[in-house]
Amino acid sequence: MACHMIDKRKYGPPFSEVAARYTGDLTAIDKLAAKIKEGGTGIWGGKTSCLRNRW
Ligand code: HEM
C-alpha cells in the first residue's frame, strides 16, 4: 500500500492501530468507509490528510 502499512506509520496511521482504535465501535465501518471515499484529517493528529480515494 503506498500510503499506509500494516504495522508501521507511513503517510497515514498503520492499519493495525486503526483496527485497534475502532475495535468494538459499531459505527466504524460507516465512518471509515466515508473517510476512505472522501478523505479527511483530524483524528490521528498529523498535518497530512487521508486523500480521497475514488476507484
Ligand atoms: C494517497 C494516499 C493516502 C494518504 C496520503 C493517506 C493518509 C492518511 C492520513 C494522514 C490519515 C490520518 C487522517 C486523520 O488524522 O484523520 C489517514 C487515515 C486513514 N486512511 Fe489513509 N491515506 C491514503 C490512502 C488510503 C487508502 C487507499 C485507504 C484505504 C484503502 C486509506 C485508509 C485510511 C483509514 C481507514 C484511515 C483512518 C481514518 C480514521 O481513523 O478516521 N487511506 N490516511
Short mmCIF file of C-alpha atoms and ligand atoms in Angstrom, two decimals:
data_model
loop_
_atom_site.label_atom_id
_atom_site.label_comp_id
_atom_site.label_asym_id
_atom_site.label_seq_id
_atom_site.Cartn_x
_atom_site.Cartn_y
_atom_site.Cartn_z
CA MET A 1 0.00 0.00 0.00
CA ALA A 2 1.54 3.38 -0.93
CA CYS A 3 0.29 5.46 1.97
CA HIS A 4 -0.40 3.03 4.79
CA MET A 5 1.40 -0.01 6.12
CA ILE A 6 0.02 -2.76 8.33
CA ASP A 7 2.19 -2.16 11.37
CA LYS A 8 4.28 0.96 10.74
CA ARG A 9 3.33 4.59 10.30
CA LYS A 10 3.91 5.84 6.72
CA TYR A 11 1.94 8.80 5.37
CA GLY A 12 -1.04 7.57 7.32
CA PRO A 13 -1.52 5.58 10.50
CA PRO A 14 -0.72 1.82 10.43
CA PHE A 15 -3.83 -0.25 9.80
CA SER A 16 -3.09 -2.27 12.96
CA GLU A 17 -3.59 0.94 15.01
CA VAL A 18 -6.70 1.86 13.02
CA ALA A 19 -8.11 -1.59 13.81
CA ALA A 20 -7.23 -1.23 17.50
CA ARG A 21 -8.80 2.23 17.71
CA TYR A 22 -12.13 1.11 16.27
CA THR A 23 -12.43 -2.32 17.85
CA GLY A 24 -15.94 -2.57 19.32
CA ASP A 25 -17.10 0.64 17.59
CA LEU A 26 -20.28 -0.40 15.78
CA THR A 27 -20.19 2.75 13.65
CA ALA A 28 -16.62 2.17 12.49
CA ILE A 29 -17.44 0.62 9.10
CA ASP A 30 -19.55 3.58 8.00
CA LYS A 31 -17.08 6.11 9.43
CA LEU A 32 -14.03 4.50 7.82
CA ALA A 33 -15.76 3.88 4.50
CA ALA A 34 -16.67 7.58 4.39
CA LYS A 35 -13.09 8.56 5.31
CA ILE A 36 -11.65 6.33 2.57
CA LYS A 37 -14.06 7.72 -0.06
CA GLU A 38 -14.00 11.39 0.98
CA GLY A 39 -10.58 11.65 2.65
CA GLY A 40 -10.12 13.78 5.70
CA THR A 41 -7.98 14.70 8.65
CA GLY A 42 -8.12 15.45 12.37
CA ILE A 43 -8.26 12.02 14.02
CA TRP A 44 -4.61 10.99 14.13
CA GLY A 45 -3.06 14.36 14.88
CA GLY A 46 -0.83 14.57 11.80
CA LYS A 47 -0.58 17.54 9.44
CA THR A 48 -1.46 15.49 6.36
CA SER A 49 -4.86 14.24 5.25
CA CYS A 50 -6.12 10.93 4.03
CA LEU A 51 -6.66 11.70 0.37
CA ARG A 52 -9.93 10.98 -1.37
CA ASN A 53 -9.91 7.51 -2.86
CA ARG A 54 -12.30 7.05 -5.72
CA TRP A 55 -11.91 3.76 -7.57
C1 HEM B 1 -2.69 8.98 -1.16
C2 HEM B 1 -2.86 8.03 -0.32
C3 HEM B 1 -3.17 8.20 1.15
C4 HEM B 1 -2.65 9.05 2.09
C5 HEM B 1 -1.58 10.10 1.91
C6 HEM B 1 -3.30 8.74 3.35
C7 HEM B 1 -3.03 9.40 4.54
C8 HEM B 1 -3.80 9.26 5.70
C9 HEM B 1 -3.70 10.11 6.87
C10 HEM B 1 -2.73 11.27 7.04
C11 HEM B 1 -4.62 9.67 7.77
C12 HEM B 1 -4.93 10.28 9.16
C13 HEM B 1 -6.08 11.23 8.98
C14 HEM B 1 -6.63 11.77 10.33
O1 HEM B 1 -5.83 12.16 11.19
O2 HEM B 1 -7.85 11.81 10.49
C15 HEM B 1 -5.28 8.54 7.16
C16 HEM B 1 -6.26 7.81 7.79
C17 HEM B 1 -6.82 6.70 7.23
N1 HEM B 1 -6.63 6.21 5.95
FE1 HEM B 1 -5.45 6.99 4.56
N2 HEM B 1 -4.19 7.73 3.17
C18 HEM B 1 -4.14 7.37 1.85
C19 HEM B 1 -4.84 6.37 1.22
C20 HEM B 1 -5.69 5.50 1.89
C21 HEM B 1 -6.32 4.34 1.29
C22 HEM B 1 -6.15 3.89 -0.17
C23 HEM B 1 -7.06 3.74 2.28
C24 HEM B 1 -7.93 2.51 2.26
C25 HEM B 1 -7.95 1.57 1.38
C26 HEM B 1 -6.90 4.54 3.48
C27 HEM B 1 -7.50 4.27 4.68
C28 HEM B 1 -7.39 5.07 5.81
C29 HEM B 1 -8.10 4.81 7.07
C30 HEM B 1 -9.05 3.64 7.32
C31 HEM B 1 -7.73 5.83 7.96
C32 HEM B 1 -8.21 6.04 9.43
C33 HEM B 1 -9.34 7.00 9.38
C34 HEM B 1 -9.86 7.48 10.76
O3 HEM B 1 -9.42 6.99 11.79
O4 HEM B 1 -10.74 8.37 10.75
N3 HEM B 1 -6.06 5.60 3.21
N4 HEM B 1 -4.76 8.33 5.91
#
